[in-house]
Coordinates of C-alpha atoms in Angstrom, one line a residue:
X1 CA 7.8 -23.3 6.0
X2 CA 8.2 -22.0 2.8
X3 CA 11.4 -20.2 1.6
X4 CA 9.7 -16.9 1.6
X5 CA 8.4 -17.7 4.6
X6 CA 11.9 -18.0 6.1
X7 CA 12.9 -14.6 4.7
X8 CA 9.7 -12.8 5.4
X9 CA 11.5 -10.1 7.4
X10 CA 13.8 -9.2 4.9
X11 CA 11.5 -7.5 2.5
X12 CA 11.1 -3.6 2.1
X13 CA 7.6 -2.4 2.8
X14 CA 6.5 1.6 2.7
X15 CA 5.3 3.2 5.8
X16 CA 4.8 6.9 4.5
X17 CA 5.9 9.4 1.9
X18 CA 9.3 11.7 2.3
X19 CA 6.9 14.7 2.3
X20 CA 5.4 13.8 5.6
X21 CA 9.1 13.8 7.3
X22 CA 10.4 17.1 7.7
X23 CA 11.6 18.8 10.4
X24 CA 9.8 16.9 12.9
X25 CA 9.8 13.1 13.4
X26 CA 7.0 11.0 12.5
X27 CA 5.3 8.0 14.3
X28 CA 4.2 5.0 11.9
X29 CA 2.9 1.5 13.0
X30 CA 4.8 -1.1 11.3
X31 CA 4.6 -5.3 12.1
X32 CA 2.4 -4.1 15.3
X33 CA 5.5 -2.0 17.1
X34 CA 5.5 1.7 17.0
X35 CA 8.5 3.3 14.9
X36 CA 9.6 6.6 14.6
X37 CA 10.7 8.3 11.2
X38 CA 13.3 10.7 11.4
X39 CA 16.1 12.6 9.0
X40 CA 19.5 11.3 10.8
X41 CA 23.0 12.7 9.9
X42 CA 23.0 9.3 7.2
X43 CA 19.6 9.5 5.9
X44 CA 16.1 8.8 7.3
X45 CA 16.2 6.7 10.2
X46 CA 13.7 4.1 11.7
X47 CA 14.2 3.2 15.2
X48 CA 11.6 2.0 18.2
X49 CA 9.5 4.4 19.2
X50 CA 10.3 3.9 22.7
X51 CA 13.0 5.9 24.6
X52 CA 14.3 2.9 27.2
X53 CA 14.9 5.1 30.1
X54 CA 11.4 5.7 31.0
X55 CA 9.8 4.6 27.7
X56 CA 8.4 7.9 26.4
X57 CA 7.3 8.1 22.7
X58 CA 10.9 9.5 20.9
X59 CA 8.5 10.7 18.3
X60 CA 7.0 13.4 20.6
X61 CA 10.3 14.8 21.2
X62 CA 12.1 16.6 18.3
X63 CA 15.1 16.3 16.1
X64 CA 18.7 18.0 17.2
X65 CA 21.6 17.8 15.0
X66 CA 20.4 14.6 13.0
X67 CA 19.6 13.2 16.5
X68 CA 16.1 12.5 17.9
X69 CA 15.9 13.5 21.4
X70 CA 13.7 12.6 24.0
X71 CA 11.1 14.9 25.0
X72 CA 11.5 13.7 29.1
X73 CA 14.7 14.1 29.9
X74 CA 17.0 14.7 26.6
X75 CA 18.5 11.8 26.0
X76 CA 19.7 11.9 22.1
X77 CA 19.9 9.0 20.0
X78 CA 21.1 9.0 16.2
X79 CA 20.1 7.1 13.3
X80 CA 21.9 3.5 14.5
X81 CA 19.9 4.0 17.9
X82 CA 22.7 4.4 19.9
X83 CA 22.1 6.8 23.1
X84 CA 25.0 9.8 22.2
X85 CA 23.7 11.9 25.2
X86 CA 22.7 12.1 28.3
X87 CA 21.9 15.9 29.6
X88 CA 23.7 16.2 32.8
X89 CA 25.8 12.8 33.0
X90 CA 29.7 13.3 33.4
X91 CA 32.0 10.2 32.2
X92 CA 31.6 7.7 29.9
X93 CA 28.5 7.2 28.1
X94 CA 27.1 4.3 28.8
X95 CA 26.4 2.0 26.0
X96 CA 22.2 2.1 25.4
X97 CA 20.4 1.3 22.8
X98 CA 17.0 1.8 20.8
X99 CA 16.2 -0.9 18.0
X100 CA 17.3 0.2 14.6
X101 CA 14.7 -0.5 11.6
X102 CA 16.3 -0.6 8.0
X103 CA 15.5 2.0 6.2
X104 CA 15.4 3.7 2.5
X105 CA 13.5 6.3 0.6
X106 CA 12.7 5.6 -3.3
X107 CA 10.7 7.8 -5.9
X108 CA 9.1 10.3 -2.5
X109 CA 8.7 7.2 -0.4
X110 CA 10.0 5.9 2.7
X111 CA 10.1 2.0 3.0
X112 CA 10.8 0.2 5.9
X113 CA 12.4 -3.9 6.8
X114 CA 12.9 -5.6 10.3
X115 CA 15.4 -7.9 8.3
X116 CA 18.1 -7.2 6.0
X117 CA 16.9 -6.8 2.6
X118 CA 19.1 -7.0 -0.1
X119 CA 18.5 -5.0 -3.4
X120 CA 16.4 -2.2 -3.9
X121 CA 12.6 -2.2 -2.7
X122 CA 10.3 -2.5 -5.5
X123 CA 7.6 0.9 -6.8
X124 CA 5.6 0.5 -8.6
X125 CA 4.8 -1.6 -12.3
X126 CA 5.8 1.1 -14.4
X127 CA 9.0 1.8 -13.1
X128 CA 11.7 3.0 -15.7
X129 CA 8.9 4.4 -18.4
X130 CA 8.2 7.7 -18.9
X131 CA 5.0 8.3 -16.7
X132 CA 3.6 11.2 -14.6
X133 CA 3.1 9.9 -11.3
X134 CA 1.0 11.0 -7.7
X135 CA 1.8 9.5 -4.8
X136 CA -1.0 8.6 -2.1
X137 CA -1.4 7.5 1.1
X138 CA -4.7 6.3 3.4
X139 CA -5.6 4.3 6.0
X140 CA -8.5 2.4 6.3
X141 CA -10.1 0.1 9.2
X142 CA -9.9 -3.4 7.0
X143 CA -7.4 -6.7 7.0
X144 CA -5.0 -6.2 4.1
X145 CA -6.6 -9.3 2.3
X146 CA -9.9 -7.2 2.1
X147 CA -8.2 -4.6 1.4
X148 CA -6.3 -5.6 -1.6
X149 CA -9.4 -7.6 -2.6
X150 CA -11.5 -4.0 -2.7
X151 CA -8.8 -2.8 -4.8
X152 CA -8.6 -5.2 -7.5
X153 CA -12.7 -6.3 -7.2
X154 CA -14.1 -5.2 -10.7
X155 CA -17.7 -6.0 -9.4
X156 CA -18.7 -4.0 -6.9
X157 CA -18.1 -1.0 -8.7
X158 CA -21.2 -1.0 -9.7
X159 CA -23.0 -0.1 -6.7
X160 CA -20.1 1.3 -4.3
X161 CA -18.5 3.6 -7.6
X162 CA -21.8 4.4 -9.3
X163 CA -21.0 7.4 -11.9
X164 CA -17.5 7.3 -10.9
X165 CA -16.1 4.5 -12.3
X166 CA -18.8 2.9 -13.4
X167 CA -21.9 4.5 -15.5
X168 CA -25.4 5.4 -14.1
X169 CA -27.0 2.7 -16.3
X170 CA -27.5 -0.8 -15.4
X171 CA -26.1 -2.4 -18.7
X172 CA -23.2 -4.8 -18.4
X173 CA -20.7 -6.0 -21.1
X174 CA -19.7 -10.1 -21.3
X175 CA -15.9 -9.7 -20.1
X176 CA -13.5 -12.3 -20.4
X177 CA -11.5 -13.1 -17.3
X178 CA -8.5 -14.6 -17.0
X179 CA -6.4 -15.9 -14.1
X180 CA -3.0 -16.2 -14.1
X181 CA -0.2 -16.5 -11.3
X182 CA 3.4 -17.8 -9.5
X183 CA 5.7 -17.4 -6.5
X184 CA 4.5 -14.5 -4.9
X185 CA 2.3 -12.7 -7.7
X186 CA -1.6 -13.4 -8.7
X187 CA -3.2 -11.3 -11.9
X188 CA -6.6 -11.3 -13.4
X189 CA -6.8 -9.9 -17.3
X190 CA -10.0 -8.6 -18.2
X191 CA -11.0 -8.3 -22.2
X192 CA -14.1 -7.7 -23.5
X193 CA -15.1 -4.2 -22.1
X194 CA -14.5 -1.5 -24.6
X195 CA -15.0 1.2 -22.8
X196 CA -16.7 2.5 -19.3
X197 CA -19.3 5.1 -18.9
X198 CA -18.1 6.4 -15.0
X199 CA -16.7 9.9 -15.0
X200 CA -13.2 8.8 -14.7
X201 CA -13.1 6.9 -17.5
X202 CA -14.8 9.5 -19.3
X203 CA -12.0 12.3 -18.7
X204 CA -9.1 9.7 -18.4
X205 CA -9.4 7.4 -20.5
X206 CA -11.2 6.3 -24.2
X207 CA -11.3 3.0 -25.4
X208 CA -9.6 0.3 -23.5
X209 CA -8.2 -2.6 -24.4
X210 CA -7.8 -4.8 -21.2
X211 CA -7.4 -4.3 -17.6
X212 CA -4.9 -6.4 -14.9
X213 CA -5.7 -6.5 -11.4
X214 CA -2.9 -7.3 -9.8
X215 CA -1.5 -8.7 -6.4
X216 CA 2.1 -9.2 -5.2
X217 CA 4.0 -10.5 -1.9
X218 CA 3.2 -9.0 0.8
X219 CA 0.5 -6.5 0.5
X220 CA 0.8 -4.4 -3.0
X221 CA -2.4 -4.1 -4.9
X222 CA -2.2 -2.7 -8.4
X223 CA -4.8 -2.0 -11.0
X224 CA -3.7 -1.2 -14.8
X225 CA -5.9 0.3 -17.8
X226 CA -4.9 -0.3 -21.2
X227 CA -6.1 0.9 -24.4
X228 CA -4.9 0.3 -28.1
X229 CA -2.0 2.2 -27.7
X230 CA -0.6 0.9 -24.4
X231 CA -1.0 1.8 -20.6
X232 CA -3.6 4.7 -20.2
X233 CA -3.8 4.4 -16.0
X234 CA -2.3 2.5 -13.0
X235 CA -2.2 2.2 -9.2
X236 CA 0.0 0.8 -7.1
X237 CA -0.7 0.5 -3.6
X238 CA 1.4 -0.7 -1.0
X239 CA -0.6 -2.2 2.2
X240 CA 0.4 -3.3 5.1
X241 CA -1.6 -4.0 8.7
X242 CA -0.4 -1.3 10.8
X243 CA -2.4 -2.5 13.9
X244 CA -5.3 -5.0 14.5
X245 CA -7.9 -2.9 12.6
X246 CA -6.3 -0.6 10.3
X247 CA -4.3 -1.1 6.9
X248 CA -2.3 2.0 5.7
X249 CA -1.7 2.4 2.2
X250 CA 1.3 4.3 0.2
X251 CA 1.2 4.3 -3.2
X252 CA 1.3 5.7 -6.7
X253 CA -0.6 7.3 -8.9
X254 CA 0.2 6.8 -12.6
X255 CA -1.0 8.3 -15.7
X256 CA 1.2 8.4 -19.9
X257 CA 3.1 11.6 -19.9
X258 CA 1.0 13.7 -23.1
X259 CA 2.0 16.9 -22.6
X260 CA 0.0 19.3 -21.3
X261 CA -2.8 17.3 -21.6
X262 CA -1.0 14.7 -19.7
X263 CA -0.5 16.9 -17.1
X264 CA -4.0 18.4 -16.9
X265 CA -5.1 14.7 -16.5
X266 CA -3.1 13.9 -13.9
X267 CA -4.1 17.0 -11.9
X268 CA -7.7 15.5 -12.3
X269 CA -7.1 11.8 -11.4
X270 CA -5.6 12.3 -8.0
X271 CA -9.2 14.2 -6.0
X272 CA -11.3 11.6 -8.2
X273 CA -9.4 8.8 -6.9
X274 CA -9.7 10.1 -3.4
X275 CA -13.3 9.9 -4.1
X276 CA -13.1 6.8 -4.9
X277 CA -11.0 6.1 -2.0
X278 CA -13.7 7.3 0.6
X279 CA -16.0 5.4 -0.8
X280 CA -14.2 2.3 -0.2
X281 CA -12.8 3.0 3.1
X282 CA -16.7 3.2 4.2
X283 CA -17.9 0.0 2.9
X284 CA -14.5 -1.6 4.5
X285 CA -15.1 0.0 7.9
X286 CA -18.7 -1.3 7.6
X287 CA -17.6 -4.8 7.5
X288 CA -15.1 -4.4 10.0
X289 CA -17.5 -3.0 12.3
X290 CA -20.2 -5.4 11.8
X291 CA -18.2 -8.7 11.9
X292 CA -17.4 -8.4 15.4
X293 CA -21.2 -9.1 16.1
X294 CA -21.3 -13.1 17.4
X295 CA -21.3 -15.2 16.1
X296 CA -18.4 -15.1 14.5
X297 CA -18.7 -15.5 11.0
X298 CA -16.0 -16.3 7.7
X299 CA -16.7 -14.2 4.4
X300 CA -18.5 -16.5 2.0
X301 CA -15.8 -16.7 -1.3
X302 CA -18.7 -15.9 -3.7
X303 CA -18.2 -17.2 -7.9
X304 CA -16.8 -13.8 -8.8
X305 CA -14.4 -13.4 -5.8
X306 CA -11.6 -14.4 -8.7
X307 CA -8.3 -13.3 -6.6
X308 CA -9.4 -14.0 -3.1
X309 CA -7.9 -17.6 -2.2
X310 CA -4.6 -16.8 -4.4
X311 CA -4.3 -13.5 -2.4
X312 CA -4.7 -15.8 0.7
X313 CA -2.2 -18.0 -0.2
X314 CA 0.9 -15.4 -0.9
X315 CA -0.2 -13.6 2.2
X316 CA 0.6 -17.2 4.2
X317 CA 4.1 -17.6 2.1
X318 CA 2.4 -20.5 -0.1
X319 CA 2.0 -20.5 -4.0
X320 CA -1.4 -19.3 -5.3
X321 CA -3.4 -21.8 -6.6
X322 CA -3.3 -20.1 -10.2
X323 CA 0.1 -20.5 -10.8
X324 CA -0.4 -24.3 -11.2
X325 CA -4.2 -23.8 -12.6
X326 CA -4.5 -20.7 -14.4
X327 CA -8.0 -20.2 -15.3
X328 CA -10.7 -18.6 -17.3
X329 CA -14.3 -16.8 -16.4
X330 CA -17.1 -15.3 -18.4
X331 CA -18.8 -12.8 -16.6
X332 CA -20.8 -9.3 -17.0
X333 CA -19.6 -6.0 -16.3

């Protein structure tokens, strides 16, 4: 086993934003075991959702004094998961215990290890500049490999993204593609495509320069738009397999500050990239719903599928095949 293989638990990964964790505690999914988000006296706290007295859902119970309490029959626990209360008992408390999650919030987002992580998680790939950002969440019913692949997939945008992010016209562009990767990251470059006709491009963007589709250890997908004058538009979107069938995404939503025009932009890209977003999640649930027709069937890795074997390999802890043979593609787009 690789050495990232070894340490695969001890990796931040984000489960929601801060905004969804208020008052009330929150259920997520997270490595296939239910957890429950809530503010503790220390911070947010992640523990098991599972009260071990009778095994009710914590997360349907509420939060008292920093402390989540069972909805059943009050036992408290705080934000180590140790039991601090038990309505009724007299004496000692006896020593019980809910499994404690790591847990941090960064830049209105809450990320989550099973390990012990050391150093903070990573955002986003503009972090430090002076950006405007939205932050995003969705789930989807996928595999984070198709997911992530959807993301950074220039070609189907075409048909699934007609007039949004692609014009209404049939005319392509000869784009240069290159491939480049290492230990835990795989990028494609695109050059050659001076500037889209979808609607999003039209009010975001101009001329562009290059795009990088980007994917990095263990599920974030991020997309970058650059024209002459640096980074116009990014997303970064964190996935991760919340159950068999469904990948949840938090991410971010980044745009150059430019004033008020900056700001006006930025109001606009976050309902067009929802649009966007439905239109994937359909195509995605399509093909999740149709391969569990027999006979079981592999996706075919078509010419164009650039990423898809790299993005394989990192998910399995092994170096993508790029960082040992980058390579380059012509294509239309």
């Amino acid at each position: 086993m690789s050495e990232r293989g070894d340490h695969a638990k001890d990796i931040w990964q984000a489960v929601a934003l801060s905004a969804d964790i208020g008052k009330r505690p929150k259920r997520v999914f997270f490595e296939g075991a239910p957890l429950v988000l809530f503010r503790s006296a220390q911070g947010i706290a992640a523990l098991f959702d599972r009260c071990p007295h009778r095994l009710v859902e914590l997360s349907t119970g509420k939060v008292v004094g920093g402390e989540i309490e069972c909805p059943y029959h009050g036992w408290r626990y705080d934000g180590e998961g140790r039991c601090t209360a038990i309505p009724g008992h007299v004496g000692a408390m006896p020593h019980y215990r809910v499994r404690r999650f790591a847990a941090i919030e960064r830049d209105g987002v809450v990320f989550v290890s099973s390990g012990a992580p050391q150093g903070e998680p990573y955002l986003h790939c503009m972090e430090g500049k002076d950006i405007i950002a939205r932050r995003v969440r969705s789930s989807t019913q996928s595999t984070v490999i198709d997911a992530a692949e959807n993301i950074l997939d220039a070609t189907h945008t075409h048909f699934t993204h007609k007039g949004l992010l692609r014009g209404l016209t049939s005319k392509r562009h000869l784009v240069r593609v290159e491939v480049t990767g290492g230990e835990g990251w795989v990028e494609a470059c695109y050059t050659g495509e001076d500037r889209q006709q979808g609607l999003i491009s039209r009010l975001l963007e101009g001329e562009r320069a290059k795009t990088i589709g980007r994917f990095r250890h263990p599920g974030i997908a991020e997309l970058e738009y650059w024209g002459k004058e640096g980074l116009v538009l990014a997303t970064t979107f964190h996935l991760r397999q919340a159950d068999e069938r469904t990948v949840e995404g938090v991410g971010w939503l980044i745009g150059r500050r430019q004033g008020l025009l900056g700001e006006l932009k930025a109001l606009a890209f976050k309902p067009l990239f929802n649009i966007a977003l439905h239109q994937d999640r359909r195509v995605l649930k399509s093909a999740s719903d149709n391969a569990r027709f027999a006979p079981h069937a592999v996706p075919v890795v078509g010419p164009l599928d650039f990423l898809r074997r790299d993005i394989a390999a990192i998910i399995e802890g092994k170096m993508p095949p790029a960082a040992s043979e980058p390579r380059v593609y012509q294509i239309e787009l």
